[in-house]
Every structure is written in C-alpha cells, then in structure tokens.
Amino acid sequence: MKKRSCRRTGFEQEQHDRAIRVRKMTDAQLCAYLDELEAHNQPIVISQDELEKVINGFIDSLTTRSDTGLRVSDATIRKIRAMAVENGYLRPTGGGEA
C-alpha cells in the first residue's frame, strides 16, 4: 500500500522530490548527470607513506586524555597497532613500539 504524502518524513520527501527530478530529465540531461556521478566516484589514491602517517596519527590521538578524563589504555593501543600491522595497514617496525 502506498504511503500518503502527508505521512512522509523529511528524508522521504527529499528522496521523492529527487526521484521526480531524475524521472523528468531528458536523455541528454541523464547522460550528463551520470557522467558527473562517475567523475565523483573515482577512488582516492594515496601513497603507503601517507596512509601510515594518517593511521599513526589516529592511533597516537587515542593516547591523549579527553576533557572527560577518559582515554584508551596503552595495552589496547598496542593491540590496535599490532592489528594494523597484521592487516597490512602499517609496515612492521624494527623495534617493539609501545
């Protein structure tokens, strides 16, 4: 059974309006729209060094105490770092890093 338009949520109304706009497009407009979507969906390529820098920065940020006084324990951070190395996100280091 179809949902009455007065019962739609804001998200559902936006989704409906967008679907109507797409249905009313001409072939040329549809092709241009699809080309634009494909251009935005290109994968982001970053080097392994940049990836490691971001991951290490995130893991290091876990060690800082927040305003509430909560923080992640050192043992948990070591486990997270070991998992990142095991899964290939970080290169193994020579020494045992804490």
mmCIF file of C-alpha atoms in Angstrom, residues 16-58:
data_model
loop_
_atom_site.group_PDB
_atom_site.id
_atom_site.type_symbol
_atom_site.label_atom_id
_atom_site.label_comp_id
_atom_site.label_asym_id
_atom_site.label_seq_id
_atom_site.Cartn_x
_atom_site.Cartn_y
_atom_site.Cartn_z
ATOM 1 C CA HIS A 16 10.732 11.556 -3.531
ATOM 2 C CA ASP A 17 11.490 15.021 -4.922
ATOM 3 C CA ARG A 18 14.902 13.862 -6.150
ATOM 4 C CA ALA A 19 13.354 10.823 -7.856
ATOM 5 C CA ILE A 20 10.836 13.056 -9.619
ATOM 6 C CA ARG A 21 13.627 15.369 -10.854
ATOM 7 C CA VAL A 22 15.503 12.370 -12.283
ATOM 8 C CA ARG A 23 12.396 10.931 -13.962
ATOM 9 C CA LYS A 24 11.717 14.263 -15.669
ATOM 10 C CA MET A 25 15.237 14.550 -17.134
ATOM 11 C CA THR A 26 15.836 14.286 -20.870
ATOM 12 C CA ASP A 27 18.268 11.712 -22.258
ATOM 13 C CA ALA A 28 20.999 14.346 -22.563
ATOM 14 C CA GLN A 29 20.427 15.527 -19.004
ATOM 15 C CA LEU A 30 20.529 11.917 -17.728
ATOM 16 C CA CYS A 31 23.822 11.264 -19.522
ATOM 17 C CA ALA A 32 25.352 14.442 -18.110
ATOM 18 C CA TYR A 33 24.090 13.539 -14.624
ATOM 19 C CA LEU A 34 25.557 10.029 -14.838
ATOM 20 C CA ASP A 35 28.882 11.382 -16.146
ATOM 21 C CA GLU A 36 29.016 13.756 -13.179
ATOM 22 C CA LEU A 37 28.292 10.899 -10.746
ATOM 23 C CA GLU A 38 31.010 8.741 -12.271
ATOM 24 C CA ALA A 39 33.504 11.601 -12.027
ATOM 25 C CA HIS A 40 32.803 11.958 -8.300
ATOM 26 C CA ASN A 41 33.111 8.223 -7.648
ATOM 27 C CA GLN A 42 36.756 7.982 -8.657
ATOM 28 C CA PRO A 43 38.800 6.185 -5.997
ATOM 29 C CA ILE A 44 41.097 8.285 -3.870
ATOM 30 C CA VAL A 45 44.665 7.076 -4.251
ATOM 31 C CA ILE A 46 47.168 7.855 -1.506
ATOM 32 C CA SER A 47 50.646 6.513 -1.003
ATOM 33 C CA GLN A 48 51.526 3.940 1.662
ATOM 34 C CA ASP A 49 53.577 6.599 3.485
ATOM 35 C CA GLU A 50 50.608 8.994 3.637
ATOM 36 C CA LEU A 51 48.326 6.180 4.775
ATOM 37 C CA GLU A 52 50.728 5.199 7.543
ATOM 38 C CA LYS A 53 51.026 8.825 8.633
ATOM 39 C CA VAL A 54 47.241 9.139 8.963
ATOM 40 C CA ILE A 55 46.845 5.811 10.780
ATOM 41 C CA ASN A 56 49.720 6.529 13.161
ATOM 42 C CA GLY A 57 48.256 9.978 13.841
ATOM 43 C CA PHE A 58 44.909 8.431 14.676
#
